[in-house]
Amino acid sequence: EIGKLSDDELARIRNQEIGFVFQTFNLLPRADALHNVELPLVYAGLKHEERRKRAREALEMVGLGDRMKHRPNELSGGQRQRVAIARALVNRPSIILADEPTGNLDTSTGEEIMASFERIWKQGNTVILVTHEADIAAHAKRVVRMRDGKVESDLATTSNASPAPAARS
């Protein structure tokens, strides 16, 4: 029950229990990938050495170990989104919330991002992904469709694809 929690308690849950991935990446333009991923750990109060270690691990997990010192303007859209995914993972949350994470990407890069979410899901994280794109929703194990703020359908998928994160459209 979160309705009775204080603002500080809610902030702690958002920082430590939930990882957020946004359509627009929300990366700091003057900071390199490593610092962008490290930022939630600053707010969590971790020491510098532990922050750097975990940020490096998260970037390695999304295949960007060789791009840690690059700023967002030196990365492709897909690489920027993978930095955003690494930032969402760095606090080791149990839930990842992704809002249109492929919306600004071409089809091929979108598929790469969905493969990243599938790996994250297979590692035990819950992934809730919001999308308007049917091909992205097709990756999901469960699809909840909403219209005008109400649930229109809630179906487990039966596709031949291996299960992927939950999606809403």
Short mmCIF file of C-alpha atoms in Angstrom, two decimals:
data_model
loop_
_atom_site.label_atom_id
_atom_site.label_comp_id
_atom_site.label_asym_id
_atom_site.label_seq_id
_atom_site.Cartn_x
_atom_site.Cartn_y
_atom_site.Cartn_z
CA GLU A 1 0.00 0.00 0.00
CA ILE A 2 1.71 3.19 -1.16
CA GLY A 3 -1.16 5.60 -0.55
CA LYS A 4 -0.10 6.16 3.05
CA LEU A 5 3.65 6.56 2.47
CA SER A 6 5.50 9.83 2.96
CA ASP A 7 7.12 11.68 0.07
CA ASP A 8 10.55 10.46 1.23
CA GLU A 9 9.35 6.85 1.33
CA LEU A 10 7.84 7.18 -2.14
CA ALA A 11 11.06 8.70 -3.46
CA ARG A 12 13.04 5.79 -2.03
CA ILE A 13 10.74 3.27 -3.75
CA ARG A 14 11.03 5.12 -7.07
CA ASN A 15 14.80 5.25 -6.76
CA GLN A 16 15.51 1.74 -5.50
CA GLU A 17 12.61 -0.50 -6.50
CA ILE A 18 11.58 0.82 -9.93
CA GLY A 19 13.74 1.53 -12.96
CA PHE A 20 12.35 4.02 -15.49
CA VAL A 21 13.08 4.04 -19.23
CA PHE A 22 11.71 6.99 -21.19
CA GLN A 23 11.07 7.48 -24.90
CA THR A 24 13.22 10.61 -24.94
CA PHE A 25 16.15 9.00 -23.08
CA ASN A 26 16.43 11.88 -20.53
CA LEU A 27 20.24 11.76 -20.52
CA LEU A 28 22.38 14.64 -19.32
CA PRO A 29 24.00 16.03 -22.51
CA ARG A 30 27.28 17.11 -20.88
CA ALA A 31 27.79 13.87 -18.96
CA ASP A 32 29.29 10.72 -20.46
CA ALA A 33 27.39 7.42 -20.49
CA LEU A 34 29.08 6.23 -17.30
CA HIS A 35 28.04 9.33 -15.34
CA ASN A 36 24.50 9.22 -16.75
CA VAL A 37 24.13 5.63 -15.53
CA GLU A 38 25.78 6.40 -12.20
CA LEU A 39 23.41 9.27 -11.34
CA PRO A 40 20.63 7.27 -9.58
CA LEU A 41 23.31 5.77 -7.33
CA VAL A 42 24.36 9.27 -6.25
CA TYR A 43 20.81 9.86 -5.02
CA ALA A 44 20.85 6.43 -3.37
CA GLY A 45 23.91 7.51 -1.36
CA LEU A 46 26.42 4.95 -2.64
CA LYS A 47 30.13 5.69 -2.42
CA HIS A 48 32.01 6.70 -5.57
CA GLU A 49 33.84 3.39 -6.07
CA GLU A 50 30.65 1.30 -5.77
CA ARG A 51 28.75 3.69 -8.05
CA ARG A 52 31.42 3.41 -10.76
CA LYS A 53 31.57 -0.38 -10.47
CA ARG A 54 27.80 -0.83 -10.77
CA ALA A 55 27.48 1.71 -13.59
CA ARG A 56 30.20 -0.11 -15.56
CA GLU A 57 28.45 -3.46 -14.96
CA ALA A 58 25.11 -2.04 -16.15
CA LEU A 59 26.68 -0.61 -19.32
CA GLU A 60 28.40 -3.94 -20.00
CA MET A 61 25.05 -5.69 -19.55
CA VAL A 62 23.51 -3.64 -22.39
CA GLY A 63 26.54 -4.03 -24.66
CA LEU A 64 28.04 -0.56 -24.22
CA GLY A 65 31.23 -1.34 -22.34
CA ASP A 66 33.21 0.30 -25.12
CA ARG A 67 31.13 3.51 -25.11
CA MET A 68 31.28 4.48 -21.42
CA LYS A 69 33.18 7.70 -21.99
CA HIS A 70 30.98 8.92 -24.85
CA ARG A 71 28.48 11.73 -24.38
CA PRO A 72 24.91 11.32 -25.65
CA ASN A 73 25.57 13.37 -28.82
CA GLU A 74 28.32 10.88 -29.70
CA LEU A 75 25.93 7.91 -29.51
CA SER A 76 23.26 6.62 -31.88
CA GLY A 77 19.61 6.62 -30.83
CA GLY A 78 19.76 2.93 -29.98
CA GLN A 79 22.92 3.42 -27.94
CA ARG A 80 21.31 6.32 -26.07
CA GLN A 81 18.32 4.13 -25.27
CA ARG A 82 20.63 1.37 -24.02
CA VAL A 83 22.33 3.92 -21.74
CA ALA A 84 18.85 4.79 -20.45
CA ILE A 85 18.14 1.08 -19.89
CA ALA A 86 21.46 0.68 -18.03
CA ARG A 87 20.53 3.66 -15.86
CA ALA A 88 17.18 2.00 -15.09
CA LEU A 89 18.96 -1.23 -14.12
CA VAL A 90 21.81 0.21 -12.06
CA ASN A 91 19.88 0.20 -8.76
CA ARG A 92 18.92 -3.43 -9.40
CA PRO A 93 15.18 -2.77 -9.27
CA SER A 94 12.60 -5.51 -9.38
CA ILE A 95 10.37 -3.58 -11.80
CA ILE A 96 11.30 -1.78 -15.02
CA LEU A 97 8.75 0.70 -16.40
CA ALA A 98 9.37 1.60 -20.03
CA ASP A 99 7.34 4.33 -21.72
CA GLU A 100 7.45 4.02 -25.53
CA PRO A 101 11.13 2.98 -25.40
CA THR A 102 11.26 2.29 -29.16
CA GLY A 103 9.18 5.28 -30.27
CA ASN A 104 12.13 7.37 -31.47
CA LEU A 105 14.01 4.48 -33.06
CA ASP A 106 14.03 2.77 -36.44
CA THR A 107 12.58 -0.75 -36.70
CA SER A 108 15.90 -2.58 -36.53
CA THR A 109 17.09 -0.64 -33.48
CA GLY A 110 13.68 -1.11 -31.87
CA GLU A 111 14.10 -4.88 -32.23
CA GLU A 112 17.53 -4.64 -30.57
CA ILE A 113 16.00 -2.74 -27.65
CA MET A 114 13.25 -5.35 -27.33
CA ALA A 115 15.93 -8.08 -27.25
CA SER A 116 17.54 -6.18 -24.36
CA PHE A 117 14.23 -6.11 -22.49
CA GLU A 118 13.78 -9.82 -23.10
CA ARG A 119 17.22 -10.52 -21.54
CA ILE A 120 16.28 -8.33 -18.57
CA TRP A 121 12.98 -10.20 -18.20
CA LYS A 122 14.76 -13.57 -18.35
CA GLN A 123 17.03 -12.42 -15.51
CA GLY A 124 13.98 -12.10 -13.28
CA ASN A 125 12.88 -8.49 -13.61
CA THR A 126 9.29 -7.52 -14.24
CA VAL A 127 9.14 -5.31 -17.33
CA ILE A 128 6.06 -3.19 -17.98
CA LEU A 129 6.28 -1.57 -21.37
CA VAL A 130 3.85 0.97 -22.79
CA THR A 131 3.60 1.09 -26.57
CA HIS A 132 1.22 2.03 -29.36
CA GLU A 133 3.07 -0.23 -31.80
CA ALA A 134 1.53 -3.67 -32.44
CA ASP A 135 4.86 -5.19 -33.56
CA ILE A 136 6.47 -4.15 -30.27
CA ALA A 137 3.49 -5.41 -28.21
CA ALA A 138 3.79 -8.73 -30.08
CA HIS A 139 6.97 -9.42 -28.06
CA ALA A 140 5.01 -9.50 -24.83
CA LYS A 141 3.94 -12.48 -22.79
CA ARG A 142 0.87 -10.51 -21.74
CA VAL A 143 -0.84 -7.60 -23.49
CA VAL A 144 -3.21 -5.26 -21.69
CA ARG A 145 -5.01 -2.92 -24.09
CA MET A 146 -6.41 0.32 -22.77
CA ARG A 147 -8.82 2.77 -24.36
CA ASP A 148 -9.87 6.05 -22.77
CA GLY A 149 -8.26 5.06 -19.47
CA LYS A 150 -10.10 1.75 -19.16
CA VAL A 151 -8.89 -1.81 -19.69
CA GLU A 152 -10.28 -3.04 -23.00
CA SER A 153 -8.59 -6.45 -22.95
CA ASP A 154 -6.03 -8.40 -20.94
CA LEU A 155 -4.62 -11.40 -22.78
CA ALA A 156 -1.73 -13.79 -22.45
CA THR A 157 -0.11 -14.08 -25.87
CA THR A 158 0.24 -17.36 -27.72
CA SER A 159 2.88 -16.29 -30.21
CA ASN A 160 5.74 -18.62 -31.19
CA ALA A 161 8.20 -16.03 -29.97
CA SER A 162 9.77 -16.61 -26.59
CA PRO A 163 8.05 -14.67 -23.82
CA ALA A 164 9.06 -11.05 -23.48
CA PRO A 165 8.06 -8.16 -21.24
CA ALA A 166 4.49 -7.14 -20.58
CA ALA A 167 3.24 -4.41 -22.86
CA ARG A 168 0.31 -2.05 -22.98
CA SER A 169 -1.03 -0.21 -25.94
#
